[in-house]
Amino acid sequence: MGAILFGTCSWKYPSWLDLVYSQSDPDSYLAEYAQQFEMVEIDQWFWSLGRQSAGLPKHETVVRYAGATGDTFKFTIKCHYCPVITP
């Protein structure tokens, strides 16, 4: 049987300070977010699609995200227009 996971679209919201985050350092946001939620949608690469600077995420970025979360934490990627705008 499948599981229903709860999370949000992105985690980079300074307005969540004292609601989700205890520290004002944006570098700690994902780690603190992952203590309260089971998954998150990464939308930052979606918004760069179609621009000349668009590309896959850097390896260092993926490693950093994985290191800030636990082994069971899940990431989803927003890409519902990808087949339309990629060759």
PDB file of C-alpha atoms in Angstrom:
ATOM      1  CA  MET A   1       0.000   0.000   0.000  1.00  0.00           C
ATOM      2  CA  GLY A   2       1.307   3.444  -0.883  1.00  0.00           C
ATOM      3  CA  ALA A   3       1.968   6.193   1.587  1.00  0.00           C
ATOM      4  CA  ILE A   4       0.719   9.742   1.595  1.00  0.00           C
ATOM      5  CA  LEU A   5       3.505  12.177   2.368  1.00  0.00           C
ATOM      6  CA  PHE A   6       3.042  15.755   3.496  1.00  0.00           C
ATOM      7  CA  GLY A   7       5.219  18.652   2.448  1.00  0.00           C
ATOM      8  CA  THR A   8       5.160  21.974   0.661  1.00  0.00           C
ATOM      9  CA  CYS A   9       6.377  23.550  -2.551  1.00  0.00           C
ATOM     10  CA  SER A  10       9.854  24.797  -1.622  1.00  0.00           C
ATOM     11  CA  TRP A  11      11.222  25.601   1.823  1.00  0.00           C
ATOM     12  CA  LYS A  12      12.950  28.942   1.258  1.00  0.00           C
ATOM     13  CA  TYR A  13      10.508  31.286   2.938  1.00  0.00           C
ATOM     14  CA  PRO A  14      11.966  33.795   5.420  1.00  0.00           C
ATOM     15  CA  SER A  15       8.399  34.493   6.587  1.00  0.00           C
ATOM     16  CA  TRP A  16       8.375  30.993   8.137  1.00  0.00           C
ATOM     17  CA  LEU A  17      10.885  32.088  10.797  1.00  0.00           C
ATOM     18  CA  ASP A  18       9.536  31.086  14.228  1.00  0.00           C
ATOM     19  CA  LEU A  19       6.848  29.016  12.490  1.00  0.00           C
ATOM     20  CA  VAL A  20       9.043  26.374  10.824  1.00  0.00           C
ATOM     21  CA  TYR A  21      12.568  27.687  11.411  1.00  0.00           C
ATOM     22  CA  SER A  22      14.163  28.582  14.731  1.00  0.00           C
ATOM     23  CA  GLN A  23      17.224  30.179  13.107  1.00  0.00           C
ATOM     24  CA  SER A  24      17.310  33.099  10.705  1.00  0.00           C
ATOM     25  CA  ASP A  25      20.131  31.505   8.659  1.00  0.00           C
ATOM     26  CA  PRO A  26      18.689  30.430   5.274  1.00  0.00           C
ATOM     27  CA  ASP A  27      21.384  27.746   5.036  1.00  0.00           C
ATOM     28  CA  SER A  28      19.675  25.908   7.917  1.00  0.00           C
ATOM     29  CA  TYR A  29      16.131  26.134   6.525  1.00  0.00           C
ATOM     30  CA  LEU A  30      16.084  22.774   4.726  1.00  0.00           C
ATOM     31  CA  ALA A  31      17.454  20.845   7.710  1.00  0.00           C
ATOM     32  CA  GLU A  32      14.874  22.408  10.023  1.00  0.00           C
ATOM     33  CA  TYR A  33      12.101  21.905   7.473  1.00  0.00           C
ATOM     34  CA  ALA A  34      13.012  18.204   7.190  1.00  0.00           C
ATOM     35  CA  GLN A  35      12.486  17.772  10.934  1.00  0.00           C
ATOM     36  CA  GLN A  36       8.812  18.697  10.517  1.00  0.00           C
ATOM     37  CA  PHE A  37       7.865  17.429   7.055  1.00  0.00           C
ATOM     38  CA  GLU A  38       8.438  14.203   5.102  1.00  0.00           C
ATOM     39  CA  MET A  39       8.958  15.675   1.631  1.00  0.00           C
ATOM     40  CA  VAL A  40       9.333  18.883  -0.347  1.00  0.00           C
ATOM     41  CA  GLU A  41       8.847  19.925  -3.941  1.00  0.00           C
ATOM     42  CA  ILE A  42      11.873  21.580  -5.525  1.00  0.00           C
ATOM     43  CA  ASP A  43      10.626  24.235  -7.905  1.00  0.00           C
ATOM     44  CA  GLN A  44      13.742  26.354  -8.441  1.00  0.00           C
ATOM     45  CA  TRP A  45      14.886  24.449 -11.528  1.00  0.00           C
ATOM     46  CA  PHE A  46      11.388  24.571 -13.021  1.00  0.00           C
ATOM     47  CA  TRP A  47      11.431  28.363 -13.011  1.00  0.00           C
ATOM     48  CA  SER A  48      14.743  28.425 -14.876  1.00  0.00           C
ATOM     49  CA  LEU A  49      13.559  26.140 -17.682  1.00  0.00           C
ATOM     50  CA  GLY A  50      13.287  27.897 -21.010  1.00  0.00           C
ATOM     51  CA  ARG A  51      16.016  30.376 -20.152  1.00  0.00           C
ATOM     52  CA  GLN A  52      19.428  30.089 -21.743  1.00  0.00           C
ATOM     53  CA  SER A  53      20.945  29.540 -18.306  1.00  0.00           C
ATOM     54  CA  ALA A  54      18.683  26.573 -17.557  1.00  0.00           C
ATOM     55  CA  GLY A  55      20.302  23.291 -16.734  1.00  0.00           C
ATOM     56  CA  LEU A  56      20.345  20.340 -14.450  1.00  0.00           C
ATOM     57  CA  PRO A  57      21.126  20.990 -10.803  1.00  0.00           C
ATOM     58  CA  LYS A  58      24.774  20.999  -9.867  1.00  0.00           C
ATOM     59  CA  HIS A  59      26.050  17.843  -8.203  1.00  0.00           C
ATOM     60  CA  GLU A  60      27.170  19.862  -5.160  1.00  0.00           C
ATOM     61  CA  THR A  61      23.656  21.223  -4.715  1.00  0.00           C
ATOM     62  CA  VAL A  62      22.077  17.773  -4.784  1.00  0.00           C
ATOM     63  CA  VAL A  63      24.653  16.457  -2.301  1.00  0.00           C
ATOM     64  CA  ARG A  64      24.032  19.435   0.011  1.00  0.00           C
ATOM     65  CA  TYR A  65      20.254  18.903  -0.079  1.00  0.00           C
ATOM     66  CA  ALA A  66      20.642  15.185   0.640  1.00  0.00           C
ATOM     67  CA  GLY A  67      23.019  15.929   3.515  1.00  0.00           C
ATOM     68  CA  ALA A  68      20.544  18.323   5.132  1.00  0.00           C
ATOM     69  CA  THR A  69      17.790  15.708   5.286  1.00  0.00           C
ATOM     70  CA  GLY A  70      17.356  12.172   6.588  1.00  0.00           C
ATOM     71  CA  ASP A  71      17.461   8.926   4.642  1.00  0.00           C
ATOM     72  CA  THR A  72      13.670   8.699   4.403  1.00  0.00           C
ATOM     73  CA  PHE A  73      13.079  12.307   3.318  1.00  0.00           C
ATOM     74  CA  LYS A  74      11.720  12.643  -0.238  1.00  0.00           C
ATOM     75  CA  PHE A  75      12.158  15.332  -2.875  1.00  0.00           C
ATOM     76  CA  THR A  76       9.807  15.889  -5.782  1.00  0.00           C
ATOM     77  CA  ILE A  77      10.633  18.031  -8.778  1.00  0.00           C
ATOM     78  CA  LYS A  78       8.205  20.448 -10.406  1.00  0.00           C
ATOM     79  CA  CYS A  79       8.425  19.820 -14.136  1.00  0.00           C
ATOM     80  CA  HIS A  80       4.921  19.558 -15.569  1.00  0.00           C
ATOM     81  CA  TYR A  81       5.895  21.601 -18.664  1.00  0.00           C
ATOM     82  CA  CYS A  82       9.220  19.832 -19.319  1.00  0.00           C
ATOM     83  CA  PRO A  83       8.050  17.689 -22.267  1.00  0.00           C
ATOM     84  CA  VAL A  84       6.736  20.816 -23.979  1.00  0.00           C
ATOM     85  CA  ILE A  85       9.838  22.980 -23.701  1.00  0.00           C
ATOM     86  CA  THR A  86      12.667  20.453 -23.958  1.00  0.00           C
ATOM     87  CA  PRO A  87      13.866  18.942 -27.246  1.00  0.00           C
TER      88      PRO A  87
END
